Amino acid sequence: MITFLSGGTGTPKLLRGAIRVMDRHEIAVVVNTAEDIWISGNHISPDLDTVMYLCAGVLNTDTWWGMRDDTFVTHDDLQRLGIDEFIAIGDRDRAVHIARGELLRDGMRLTNVTKALCDRFGVRETVLPMTDTEVTTQVVTDLGPIHFQEYWVRGKGTLGIREVVRTFAEPPVAPEEVLQAIEGSDAVVIGPSNPITSILPILECEGIREVLAEKSVIAVSPFIGDAPVSGPAAALMRARGFAPSSQGTADCYGDLVDLFIQDIRDPVRVKEAVRYDTLMTDEEKSIALAEEVLRRTGEF
Ligand code: GDP
């Protein structure tokens, strides 16, 4: 068993390869939920949705969110009715959010809701939310604190960031299922996700660091030079006091990581890191990197 720690773009690209070269029942994915948001009474979990849709074979891999060939009839009608949801939610995607919201309101834990939805989609991998309670990444801007989705989707990442904070009613705790998955794994892979908004929220869940400390951990950098392959990671890294680079990523994860992987093109030199082509521009490249990463996990 290999456990991946995942956000909603970089690590799913690596998973796209892993599911082609591994026994799919031997894959567990612990997914960031700090970008979750309730919209129109429904529960959106962007990273869980992306991982679940990928494993179900229905993900729109042009955007890495939402379902392939989805329609937007409800979204368009809502806009005509004066409801600006600010995130374009497809009709089939929305059905998942409605179902998740209903099950959560019925009192089901997010872990069990995720399992129920994954079962319906025929997902063979074990997909686990990092925690069962609500925790939110907020970006403190000149306008005050706003939800990360508001910053990135509505504001298009243009506002200056003073600070990145996590808000919650109770400190997030890793569910037993997450701890067991990690404990039962031969190795853990931190994929090339945003360190600040995708990976740190997972590492901040009570119990995670302790089980990870006992495991061999491989991390893949999402940076090449001083820029991430995509997204707002650079500004967020700076706001948390890390250099926006592979070195900053390595510093951010610290001694949790046993093997650090950076891109062959990366001009930044991270001590003792190994290098591969990490740009997963198509499925073949995802498979090639997944094979290398898995080969490395066999070396521990
Ligand atoms: P989010 O939840 O949508 O922010 O997605 P993630 O946190 O999982 O991934 C975002 C990160 O993925 C960004 O910082 C990108 O630099 C990184 N990324 C995206 N595609 C690639 C790729 O092909 N290779 C590498 N190395 N990083 C990538």
Short mmCIF file of C-alpha atoms and ligand atoms in Angstrom, two decimals:
data_model
loop_
_atom_site.label_atom_id
_atom_site.label_comp_id
_atom_site.label_asym_id
_atom_site.label_seq_id
_atom_site.Cartn_x
_atom_site.Cartn_y
_atom_site.Cartn_z
CA MET A 1 0.00 0.00 0.00
CA ILE A 2 1.17 3.52 -0.84
CA THR A 3 -0.54 6.58 0.64
CA PHE A 4 -0.51 9.84 -1.28
CA LEU A 5 -1.15 13.25 0.31
CA SER A 6 -3.06 15.29 -2.23
CA GLY A 7 -4.52 18.61 -3.24
CA GLY A 8 -6.57 19.04 -6.38
CA THR A 9 -4.15 19.43 -9.30
CA GLY A 10 -0.47 18.46 -8.99
CA THR A 11 -0.81 15.23 -6.99
CA PRO A 12 -3.87 14.10 -8.98
CA LYS A 13 -1.65 14.35 -12.09
CA LEU A 14 0.76 11.93 -10.41
CA LEU A 15 -2.15 9.72 -9.34
CA ARG A 16 -3.28 9.57 -12.96
CA GLY A 17 -0.06 7.67 -13.58
CA ALA A 18 -0.10 5.64 -10.35
CA ILE A 19 -3.54 4.19 -11.03
CA ARG A 20 -2.24 2.88 -14.35
CA VAL A 21 0.82 1.12 -12.93
CA MET A 22 -0.31 -0.03 -9.45
CA ASP A 23 -2.91 -2.38 -8.08
CA ARG A 24 -5.59 0.23 -7.52
CA HIS A 25 -6.68 -1.31 -4.22
CA GLU A 26 -3.15 -0.65 -2.95
CA ILE A 27 -3.54 3.13 -3.29
CA ALA A 28 -4.81 5.37 -0.48
CA VAL A 29 -5.16 9.12 -0.92
CA VAL A 30 -5.42 11.52 2.01
CA VAL A 31 -7.01 14.65 0.62
CA ASN A 32 -6.93 18.28 1.70
CA THR A 33 -10.34 19.62 2.76
CA ALA A 34 -9.32 23.12 3.86
CA GLU A 35 -10.67 24.53 0.57
CA ASP A 36 -14.15 23.13 1.20
CA ILE A 37 -17.01 25.58 0.99
CA TRP A 38 -20.81 25.52 1.25
CA ILE A 39 -22.45 27.13 -1.77
CA SER A 40 -26.23 27.38 -2.30
CA GLY A 41 -26.68 24.94 0.59
CA ASN A 42 -24.43 22.30 -1.01
CA HIS A 43 -21.02 21.09 0.08
CA ILE A 44 -18.15 21.54 -2.35
CA SER A 45 -14.93 19.75 -1.54
CA PRO A 46 -12.79 20.72 -4.54
CA ASP A 47 -9.86 18.40 -3.88
CA LEU A 48 -11.97 15.40 -2.84
CA ASP A 49 -14.10 15.91 -5.93
CA THR A 50 -11.08 16.01 -8.23
CA VAL A 51 -9.50 12.88 -6.72
CA MET A 52 -12.81 11.00 -6.74
CA TYR A 53 -13.64 11.99 -10.32
CA LEU A 54 -10.11 11.08 -11.46
CA CYS A 55 -10.34 7.62 -9.90
CA ALA A 56 -13.85 7.20 -11.33
CA GLY A 57 -12.61 8.15 -14.81
CA VAL A 58 -14.97 11.12 -15.16
CA LEU A 59 -12.64 14.05 -14.34
CA ASN A 60 -12.31 16.95 -16.74
CA THR A 61 -8.52 16.79 -17.14
CA ASP A 62 -8.44 19.99 -19.21
CA THR A 63 -9.15 22.00 -16.04
CA TRP A 64 -8.52 19.40 -13.28
CA TRP A 65 -11.85 20.23 -11.68
CA GLY A 66 -15.43 19.19 -12.44
CA MET A 67 -16.68 16.37 -14.64
CA ARG A 68 -15.88 15.85 -18.29
CA ASP A 69 -18.70 16.90 -20.64
CA ASP A 70 -20.78 18.34 -17.78
CA THR A 71 -23.51 20.89 -18.53
CA PHE A 72 -24.11 24.18 -16.71
CA VAL A 73 -27.88 24.61 -17.04
CA THR A 74 -28.51 25.13 -13.30
CA HIS A 75 -25.53 27.47 -12.92
CA ASP A 76 -26.73 29.62 -15.83
CA ASP A 77 -30.34 29.64 -14.56
CA LEU A 78 -29.18 30.65 -11.08
CA GLN A 79 -27.27 33.54 -12.57
CA ARG A 80 -30.39 34.67 -14.42
CA LEU A 81 -32.20 34.55 -11.05
CA GLY A 82 -29.57 36.82 -9.51
CA ILE A 83 -27.59 34.16 -7.61
CA ASP A 84 -23.88 34.64 -8.28
CA GLU A 85 -22.18 31.46 -7.11
CA PHE A 86 -18.75 32.74 -8.30
CA ILE A 87 -17.68 29.16 -9.02
CA ALA A 88 -19.04 27.60 -12.20
CA ILE A 89 -20.58 24.35 -10.97
CA GLY A 90 -21.62 21.76 -13.52
CA ASP A 91 -24.96 19.98 -13.21
CA ARG A 92 -23.57 16.51 -12.49
CA ASP A 93 -20.90 18.00 -10.22
CA ARG A 94 -23.68 19.80 -8.35
CA ALA A 95 -25.52 16.51 -7.80
CA VAL A 96 -22.47 15.28 -5.88
CA HIS A 97 -22.39 18.48 -3.80
CA ILE A 98 -26.10 18.16 -3.03
CA ALA A 99 -25.65 14.52 -1.98
CA ARG A 100 -22.62 15.35 0.17
CA GLY A 101 -24.46 18.26 1.83
CA GLU A 102 -27.49 16.09 2.57
CA LEU A 103 -25.44 13.27 4.07
CA LEU A 104 -23.41 15.71 6.19
CA ARG A 105 -26.59 17.39 7.43
CA ASP A 106 -27.88 13.91 8.35
CA GLY A 107 -24.88 13.66 10.66
CA MET A 108 -22.64 11.33 8.65
CA ARG A 109 -18.87 11.86 9.01
CA LEU A 110 -17.15 13.26 5.89
CA THR A 111 -15.01 10.08 5.82
CA ASN A 112 -18.13 7.92 5.48
CA VAL A 113 -19.80 10.35 3.06
CA THR A 114 -16.70 10.15 0.86
CA LYS A 115 -16.70 6.36 1.00
CA ALA A 116 -20.41 6.24 0.11
CA LEU A 117 -19.90 8.55 -2.88
CA CYS A 118 -16.75 6.71 -4.03
CA ASP A 119 -18.62 3.38 -3.84
CA ARG A 120 -21.35 4.81 -6.09
CA PHE A 121 -18.69 5.91 -8.57
CA GLY A 122 -16.98 2.51 -8.50
CA VAL A 123 -13.73 3.97 -7.12
CA ARG A 124 -11.28 1.23 -6.15
CA GLU A 125 -8.75 3.44 -4.37
CA THR A 126 -9.20 4.41 -0.71
CA VAL A 127 -10.02 8.13 -0.76
CA LEU A 128 -9.94 9.79 2.66
CA PRO A 129 -10.57 13.37 3.76
CA MET A 130 -7.78 14.63 6.03
CA THR A 131 -10.31 15.35 8.81
CA ASP A 132 -14.03 15.07 9.53
CA THR A 133 -14.52 18.58 10.87
CA GLU A 134 -14.53 21.89 9.04
CA VAL A 135 -11.27 23.78 8.63
CA THR A 136 -10.79 26.64 6.20
CA THR A 137 -7.76 28.25 4.62
CA GLN A 138 -8.23 31.99 4.70
CA VAL A 139 -6.07 34.53 2.98
CA VAL A 140 -5.62 37.79 4.85
CA THR A 141 -5.69 40.55 2.24
CA ASP A 142 -5.91 44.33 2.41
CA LEU A 143 -9.69 43.78 2.38
CA GLY A 144 -9.46 41.51 5.43
CA PRO A 145 -9.58 37.70 5.64
CA ILE A 146 -11.30 35.90 2.76
CA HIS A 147 -11.86 32.21 1.92
CA PHE A 148 -9.08 30.85 -0.28
CA GLN A 149 -11.63 30.06 -3.03
CA GLU A 150 -12.77 33.69 -3.00
CA TYR A 151 -9.16 34.82 -3.30
CA TRP A 152 -8.31 32.42 -6.12
CA VAL A 153 -11.54 31.96 -8.08
CA ARG A 154 -13.41 35.25 -7.54
CA GLY A 155 -10.35 37.50 -7.08
CA LYS A 156 -8.19 35.56 -9.59
CA GLY A 157 -5.29 35.73 -7.13
CA THR A 158 -4.74 39.44 -7.74
CA LEU A 159 -5.10 40.73 -4.14
CA GLY A 160 -1.96 41.23 -2.04
CA ILE A 161 -1.55 38.60 0.69
CA ARG A 162 -0.50 39.55 4.22
CA GLU A 163 -1.00 36.18 5.85
CA VAL A 164 -2.47 32.71 5.32
CA VAL A 165 -4.46 31.38 8.28
CA ARG A 166 -6.51 28.30 9.05
CA THR A 167 -9.86 28.81 10.81
CA PHE A 168 -11.92 26.14 12.58
CA ALA A 169 -14.40 25.66 15.42
CA GLU A 170 -12.31 22.82 16.82
CA PRO A 171 -8.72 21.93 15.88
CA PRO A 172 -8.71 19.36 13.04
CA VAL A 173 -7.91 15.78 13.99
CA ALA A 174 -6.94 13.06 11.51
CA PRO A 175 -9.61 10.34 11.47
CA GLU A 176 -8.62 6.81 12.51
CA GLU A 177 -8.99 5.69 8.87
CA VAL A 178 -6.25 8.13 7.80
CA LEU A 179 -3.86 7.05 10.53
CA GLN A 180 -4.46 3.37 9.72
CA ALA A 181 -3.91 3.93 6.00
CA ILE A 182 -0.57 5.61 6.66
CA GLU A 183 0.45 3.02 9.26
CA GLY A 184 -0.36 0.24 6.81
CA SER A 185 1.61 1.82 3.95
CA ASP A 186 5.05 0.85 2.68
CA ALA A 187 5.72 4.53 1.94
CA VAL A 188 3.98 7.88 1.73
CA VAL A 189 4.15 10.19 -1.28
CA ILE A 190 3.61 13.93 -0.94
CA GLY A 191 2.73 14.82 -4.51
CA PRO A 192 3.58 18.12 -6.22
CA SER A 193 0.71 20.01 -4.60
CA ASN A 194 0.63 23.52 -3.18
CA PRO A 195 2.58 23.23 0.11
CA ILE A 196 0.64 26.01 1.86
CA THR A 197 -2.96 25.36 0.84
CA SER A 198 -2.93 21.61 0.13
CA ILE A 199 -0.18 19.82 2.07
CA LEU A 200 0.30 21.87 5.26
CA PRO A 201 -3.43 21.64 6.12
CA ILE A 202 -3.04 17.82 6.05
CA LEU A 203 0.16 17.94 8.12
CA GLU A 204 -1.59 20.22 10.63
CA CYS A 205 -4.24 17.60 11.46
CA GLU A 206 -3.57 16.11 14.88
CA GLY A 207 -1.91 12.71 14.67
CA ILE A 208 -0.58 12.93 11.12
CA ARG A 209 2.98 14.04 11.78
CA GLU A 210 3.50 11.31 14.38
CA VAL A 211 2.51 8.47 12.00
CA LEU A 212 4.43 10.06 9.11
CA ALA A 213 7.58 10.24 11.26
CA GLU A 214 7.56 6.42 11.35
CA LYS A 215 7.27 6.12 7.56
CA SER A 216 9.46 6.63 4.53
CA VAL A 217 8.21 9.79 2.85
CA ILE A 218 8.91 10.96 -0.70
CA ALA A 219 7.98 14.52 -1.72
CA VAL A 220 7.75 15.90 -5.26
CA SER A 221 8.31 19.63 -5.74
CA PRO A 222 5.60 21.73 -7.42
CA PHE A 223 8.19 24.43 -8.23
CA ILE A 224 10.62 24.94 -11.07
CA GLY A 225 12.91 27.90 -10.36
CA ASP A 226 11.04 30.64 -8.52
CA ALA A 227 7.61 29.78 -9.94
CA PRO A 228 5.15 26.94 -9.43
CA VAL A 229 4.12 24.96 -12.50
CA SER A 230 0.69 26.58 -12.06
CA GLY A 231 -1.43 28.41 -9.50
CA PRO A 232 -0.79 30.87 -6.66
CA ALA A 233 1.77 28.90 -4.62
CA ALA A 234 4.54 31.53 -4.88
CA ALA A 235 2.63 34.35 -3.13
CA LEU A 236 1.31 31.92 -0.52
CA MET A 237 4.80 30.56 0.20
CA ARG A 238 6.13 34.08 0.72
CA ALA A 239 3.22 34.92 3.02
CA ARG A 240 4.15 31.93 5.21
CA GLY A 241 7.84 32.85 5.24
CA PHE A 242 9.14 30.27 2.76
CA ALA A 243 11.03 30.88 -0.45
CA PRO A 244 8.84 30.24 -3.51
CA SER A 245 11.00 27.40 -4.78
CA SER A 246 11.89 23.74 -4.36
CA GLN A 247 14.20 24.74 -1.51
CA GLY A 248 11.32 26.55 0.19
CA THR A 249 9.16 23.45 -0.31
CA ALA A 250 11.85 21.22 1.20
CA ASP A 251 12.19 23.66 4.14
CA CYS A 252 8.42 23.69 4.58
CA TYR A 253 8.24 19.86 4.94
CA GLY A 254 11.46 19.66 6.97
CA ASP A 255 12.79 16.36 8.24
CA LEU A 256 9.47 14.59 7.58
CA VAL A 257 10.75 13.90 4.08
CA ASP A 258 13.27 11.13 3.35
CA LEU A 259 13.62 11.69 -0.38
CA PHE A 260 12.97 14.95 -2.22
CA ILE A 261 12.29 14.98 -5.96
CA GLN A 262 12.72 18.07 -8.08
CA ASP A 263 12.43 18.71 -11.80
CA ILE A 264 15.35 18.14 -14.17
CA ARG A 265 14.94 21.76 -15.35
CA ASP A 266 14.97 23.30 -11.88
CA PRO A 267 17.90 25.76 -11.48
CA VAL A 268 17.49 25.63 -7.68
CA ARG A 269 19.70 23.01 -6.04
CA VAL A 270 18.17 21.12 -3.12
CA LYS A 271 20.78 19.11 -1.22
CA GLU A 272 20.48 15.34 -1.76
CA ALA A 273 17.41 15.71 -3.97
CA VAL A 274 16.97 13.43 -6.98
CA ARG A 275 15.78 14.73 -10.31
CA TYR A 276 13.17 13.57 -12.78
CA ASP A 277 11.03 15.11 -15.47
CA THR A 278 8.10 16.12 -13.24
CA LEU A 279 6.12 18.08 -15.85
CA MET A 280 3.09 15.84 -16.30
CA THR A 281 1.69 17.39 -19.43
CA ASP A 282 0.01 14.16 -20.54
CA GLU A 283 -0.87 10.72 -19.24
CA GLU A 284 2.35 9.13 -20.50
CA LYS A 285 4.40 11.63 -18.51
CA SER A 286 2.27 10.98 -15.42
CA ILE A 287 2.90 7.25 -15.83
CA ALA A 288 6.65 7.77 -16.31
CA LEU A 289 6.98 9.86 -13.14
CA ALA A 290 4.72 7.52 -11.15
CA GLU A 291 6.93 4.58 -12.17
CA GLU A 292 10.07 6.39 -10.98
CA VAL A 293 8.45 7.43 -7.70
CA LEU A 294 7.20 3.89 -7.06
CA ARG A 295 10.61 2.44 -7.88
CA ARG A 296 12.06 4.78 -5.25
CA THR A 297 9.48 3.69 -2.65
CA GLY A 298 10.74 0.12 -3.19
CA GLU A 299 14.27 1.21 -2.19
CA PHE A 300 13.43 2.06 1.41
P1 GDP B 1 -5.03 22.78 -5.98
O1 GDP B 1 -5.72 22.13 -4.84
O2 GDP B 1 -5.84 22.89 -7.23
O3 GDP B 1 -4.28 24.01 -5.60
O4 GDP B 1 -3.96 21.72 -6.45
P2 GDP B 1 -2.65 21.12 -5.80
O5 GDP B 1 -2.28 21.80 -4.55
O6 GDP B 1 -2.79 19.63 -5.79
O7 GDP B 1 -1.61 21.44 -6.95
C1 GDP B 1 -1.19 22.74 -7.24
C2 GDP B 1 0.28 22.68 -7.51
O8 GDP B 1 0.52 21.69 -8.49
C3 GDP B 1 0.86 23.96 -8.06
O9 GDP B 1 1.68 24.55 -7.08
C4 GDP B 1 1.63 23.52 -9.29
O10 GDP B 1 2.92 24.09 -9.33
C5 GDP B 1 1.69 22.03 -9.16
N1 GDP B 1 1.67 21.33 -10.45
C6 GDP B 1 0.67 21.32 -11.36
N2 GDP B 1 1.01 20.54 -12.40
C7 GDP B 1 2.26 20.06 -12.16
C8 GDP B 1 3.16 19.21 -12.87
O11 GDP B 1 2.88 18.70 -13.95
N3 GDP B 1 4.37 18.97 -12.29
C9 GDP B 1 4.72 19.51 -11.08
N4 GDP B 1 5.93 19.23 -10.59
N5 GDP B 1 3.90 20.30 -10.38
C10 GDP B 1 2.68 20.57 -10.90
#
